[in-house]
Amino acid sequence: MPHIRRPPMRYIGNAAAFTPASTEEHYRIEFLKVLDAVDVQLTKRFDQSSFDTLNKLERVLVSGKVEEVVSLYPELNRNSLEVQLAMFKLQYPSSTITDAVNTLKAMLPEVRALFIQVDSLVRLLFVVPCSSAEAERSFSALRRLKTWLRSSMSQRRLNNVGVCHIHQDKLDQVDIEEICQLFISANDTRKHVFGAFI
């Protein structure tokens, strides 16, 4: 086994420094480090492949030509999609996804039922993530929210604080005075204590 230096006292305090007891334990730690590195690489590849899939689905909707990527989704029937997409492009020519979405929104439900496969394709485009950046961003936010001082926070409160942190732009639009009035008007004791806010 390689020689392991003792870490400085400011890092470990009075505790004994960790040293692997056997060669197997040492290489188990190294093996897990390698797995972490491989996991990062696989995540990058997954992000790229899902981004490519999203581009292909967009191309199917905009061009009107059904590609092989459609077979990856059991929700879509290739033959029906070819027919409905041809009819949709003929009746409602659209050059972007936004045009197609606006066209589908403007349709009556009875007419939209004629293009059920096109509607499913648009819905798939909305739910297929192009990357895992949003999930990683929420984990970064979690590191800022759950600090050592907030270690006893319950899961429900953590979820609520996380939603408030991630959607700060919507939270800034909330009227604080209205929330205060709702809080105060909940019972008579609050009205007596905080009556000046009403």
Short mmCIF file of C-alpha atoms in Angstrom, two decimals:
data_model
loop_
_atom_site.label_atom_id
_atom_site.label_comp_id
_atom_site.label_asym_id
_atom_site.label_seq_id
_atom_site.Cartn_x
_atom_site.Cartn_y
_atom_site.Cartn_z
CA MET A 1 0.00 0.00 0.00
CA PRO A 2 1.22 3.54 -0.63
CA HIS A 3 2.39 5.66 2.29
CA ILE A 4 -0.52 7.75 3.62
CA ARG A 5 0.36 11.11 5.16
CA ARG A 6 -1.30 12.09 8.38
CA PRO A 7 -3.62 15.09 7.79
CA PRO A 8 -3.00 18.29 9.78
CA MET A 9 -4.63 18.61 13.20
CA ARG A 10 -6.86 21.49 12.03
CA TYR A 11 -8.67 19.04 9.73
CA ILE A 12 -9.14 16.12 12.11
CA GLY A 13 -9.04 17.70 15.58
CA ASN A 14 -8.60 15.16 18.36
CA ALA A 15 -9.94 12.27 16.29
CA ALA A 16 -7.66 9.63 14.85
CA ALA A 17 -6.96 9.95 11.13
CA PHE A 18 -8.57 7.33 8.92
CA THR A 19 -6.17 4.78 7.49
CA PRO A 20 -7.32 1.70 5.59
CA ALA A 21 -6.83 -1.46 7.61
CA SER A 22 -6.06 -3.66 4.62
CA THR A 23 -5.07 -3.47 0.97
CA GLU A 24 -8.57 -4.54 -0.01
CA GLU A 25 -10.12 -1.63 1.88
CA HIS A 26 -7.67 0.82 0.28
CA TYR A 27 -8.45 -0.33 -3.25
CA ARG A 28 -12.19 -0.43 -2.55
CA ILE A 29 -12.02 3.34 -1.94
CA GLU A 30 -9.99 3.83 -5.13
CA PHE A 31 -12.48 1.69 -7.05
CA LEU A 32 -15.38 3.86 -5.85
CA LYS A 33 -13.49 6.98 -7.00
CA VAL A 34 -13.17 5.42 -10.47
CA LEU A 35 -16.89 4.61 -10.47
CA ASP A 36 -17.69 8.24 -9.66
CA ALA A 37 -15.54 9.40 -12.60
CA VAL A 38 -17.26 6.89 -14.92
CA ASP A 39 -20.66 8.05 -13.68
CA VAL A 40 -19.82 11.66 -14.59
CA GLN A 41 -18.79 10.58 -18.11
CA LEU A 42 -21.95 8.50 -18.57
CA THR A 43 -24.08 11.43 -17.44
CA LYS A 44 -22.44 13.66 -20.06
CA ARG A 45 -23.08 11.03 -22.75
CA PHE A 46 -26.69 10.64 -21.62
CA ASP A 47 -27.18 14.41 -21.81
CA GLN A 48 -25.80 14.44 -25.35
CA SER A 49 -27.91 11.47 -26.50
CA SER A 50 -31.13 12.90 -25.01
CA PHE A 51 -30.33 16.25 -26.66
CA ASP A 52 -29.88 14.45 -30.01
CA THR A 53 -33.18 12.61 -29.50
CA LEU A 54 -34.93 15.87 -28.76
CA ASN A 55 -33.51 17.42 -31.94
CA LYS A 56 -34.71 14.46 -33.99
CA LEU A 57 -38.22 14.68 -32.53
CA GLU A 58 -38.29 18.40 -33.31
CA ARG A 59 -37.18 17.66 -36.86
CA VAL A 60 -40.01 15.11 -37.25
CA LEU A 61 -42.60 17.68 -36.17
CA VAL A 62 -41.24 20.55 -38.28
CA SER A 63 -40.36 18.62 -41.45
CA GLY A 64 -43.33 16.24 -41.42
CA LYS A 65 -41.11 13.23 -42.22
CA VAL A 66 -41.22 10.39 -39.68
CA GLU A 67 -37.75 9.15 -38.69
CA GLU A 68 -36.48 6.07 -36.88
CA VAL A 69 -36.41 7.88 -33.51
CA VAL A 70 -40.22 7.53 -33.32
CA SER A 71 -39.86 3.78 -32.72
CA LEU A 72 -38.17 4.53 -29.36
CA TYR A 73 -41.48 5.79 -27.97
CA PRO A 74 -44.28 3.22 -27.51
CA GLU A 75 -46.80 6.07 -27.16
CA LEU A 76 -46.41 6.87 -30.85
CA ASN A 77 -47.78 4.70 -33.64
CA ARG A 78 -45.49 5.21 -36.62
CA ASN A 79 -48.09 4.54 -39.34
CA SER A 80 -50.78 6.73 -37.76
CA LEU A 81 -48.24 9.48 -37.11
CA GLU A 82 -47.16 9.51 -40.78
CA VAL A 83 -50.76 9.96 -41.95
CA GLN A 84 -51.76 12.51 -39.30
CA LEU A 85 -48.52 14.50 -39.65
CA ALA A 86 -48.99 14.72 -43.43
CA MET A 87 -52.57 15.97 -42.97
CA PHE A 88 -51.47 18.39 -40.25
CA LYS A 89 -48.65 19.87 -42.38
CA LEU A 90 -50.99 20.17 -45.37
CA GLN A 91 -53.76 21.93 -43.42
CA TYR A 92 -51.63 23.94 -40.98
CA PRO A 93 -48.14 24.65 -42.33
CA SER A 94 -45.75 25.49 -39.49
CA SER A 95 -42.03 26.17 -39.56
CA THR A 96 -41.35 26.01 -35.80
CA ILE A 97 -42.53 24.02 -32.81
CA THR A 98 -44.15 27.12 -31.35
CA ASP A 99 -46.34 27.49 -34.45
CA ALA A 100 -47.43 23.86 -34.19
CA VAL A 101 -48.20 24.20 -30.47
CA ASN A 102 -50.20 27.39 -31.00
CA THR A 103 -52.11 25.72 -33.82
CA LEU A 104 -52.98 22.74 -31.63
CA LYS A 105 -54.04 25.02 -28.76
CA ALA A 106 -56.35 27.00 -31.04
CA MET A 107 -58.11 23.86 -32.31
CA LEU A 108 -61.43 22.66 -31.00
CA PRO A 109 -61.14 19.42 -28.98
CA GLU A 110 -63.04 17.52 -31.68
CA VAL A 111 -60.61 18.67 -34.38
CA ARG A 112 -57.58 18.01 -32.18
CA ALA A 113 -58.79 14.41 -31.75
CA LEU A 114 -58.12 13.93 -35.48
CA PHE A 115 -54.43 14.68 -34.82
CA ILE A 116 -54.00 12.63 -31.63
CA GLN A 117 -50.56 11.31 -32.64
CA VAL A 118 -49.30 14.82 -33.47
CA ASP A 119 -50.62 15.96 -30.10
CA SER A 120 -48.74 13.09 -28.39
CA LEU A 121 -45.56 14.05 -30.26
CA VAL A 122 -45.84 17.66 -29.06
CA ARG A 123 -46.43 16.49 -25.49
CA LEU A 124 -43.34 14.27 -25.71
CA LEU A 125 -41.29 17.23 -26.86
CA PHE A 126 -42.40 19.13 -23.76
CA VAL A 127 -41.48 16.39 -21.29
CA VAL A 128 -38.23 15.00 -22.76
CA PRO A 129 -35.40 16.66 -20.82
CA CYS A 130 -32.61 17.99 -23.02
CA SER A 131 -30.10 17.68 -20.16
CA SER A 132 -29.78 16.89 -16.47
CA ALA A 133 -28.72 20.47 -15.70
CA GLU A 134 -31.97 21.30 -13.93
CA ALA A 135 -31.66 18.34 -11.55
CA GLU A 136 -28.02 19.18 -10.87
CA ARG A 137 -28.96 22.80 -10.23
CA SER A 138 -31.52 21.70 -7.65
CA PHE A 139 -28.86 19.60 -5.89
CA SER A 140 -26.60 22.66 -5.79
CA ALA A 141 -29.48 24.61 -4.27
CA LEU A 142 -29.94 21.84 -1.72
CA ARG A 143 -26.35 22.28 -0.57
CA ARG A 144 -27.04 25.97 0.06
CA LEU A 145 -30.35 25.32 1.83
CA LYS A 146 -29.58 22.41 4.13
CA THR A 147 -26.63 23.73 6.10
CA TRP A 148 -25.30 22.47 9.42
CA LEU A 149 -27.51 24.97 11.21
CA ARG A 150 -30.61 23.64 9.45
CA SER A 151 -29.80 19.94 9.83
CA SER A 152 -32.98 19.12 11.77
CA MET A 153 -35.30 20.49 9.07
CA SER A 154 -38.16 18.15 8.13
CA GLN A 155 -38.60 16.86 4.58
CA ARG A 156 -41.80 18.83 4.02
CA ARG A 157 -40.20 22.12 5.08
CA LEU A 158 -37.11 21.37 2.96
CA ASN A 159 -39.31 20.79 -0.08
CA ASN A 160 -41.15 24.07 0.50
CA VAL A 161 -37.92 26.03 1.02
CA GLY A 162 -36.44 24.39 -2.10
CA VAL A 163 -39.43 25.40 -4.24
CA CYS A 164 -39.18 28.97 -2.91
CA HIS A 165 -35.44 29.08 -3.65
CA ILE A 166 -35.69 27.67 -7.18
CA HIS A 167 -38.70 29.80 -8.20
CA GLN A 168 -37.55 33.12 -6.74
CA ASP A 169 -38.94 35.11 -9.66
CA LYS A 170 -42.50 33.95 -8.87
CA LEU A 171 -41.95 34.40 -5.15
CA ASP A 172 -40.97 38.05 -5.71
CA GLN A 173 -44.41 38.70 -7.24
CA VAL A 174 -46.27 37.51 -4.12
CA ASP A 175 -47.92 40.29 -2.09
CA ILE A 176 -46.43 40.09 1.43
CA GLU A 177 -49.12 42.28 2.99
CA GLU A 178 -51.84 39.94 1.75
CA ILE A 179 -50.02 36.97 3.32
CA CYS A 180 -49.70 38.88 6.61
CA GLN A 181 -53.42 39.68 6.60
CA LEU A 182 -54.31 36.02 5.95
CA PHE A 183 -52.04 34.96 8.81
CA ILE A 184 -53.47 37.52 11.23
CA SER A 185 -57.10 36.87 10.35
CA ALA A 186 -56.77 33.13 11.07
CA ASN A 187 -57.74 33.48 14.75
CA ASP A 188 -58.58 36.06 17.41
CA THR A 189 -55.28 35.83 19.30
CA ARG A 190 -53.33 36.83 16.21
CA LYS A 191 -55.74 39.70 15.60
CA HIS A 192 -55.13 40.91 19.15
CA VAL A 193 -51.31 40.61 18.94
CA PHE A 194 -50.75 41.71 15.34
CA GLY A 195 -53.78 43.96 14.88
CA ALA A 196 -51.64 46.89 13.78
CA PHE A 197 -50.83 45.17 10.48
CA ILE A 198 -54.44 45.00 9.29
#
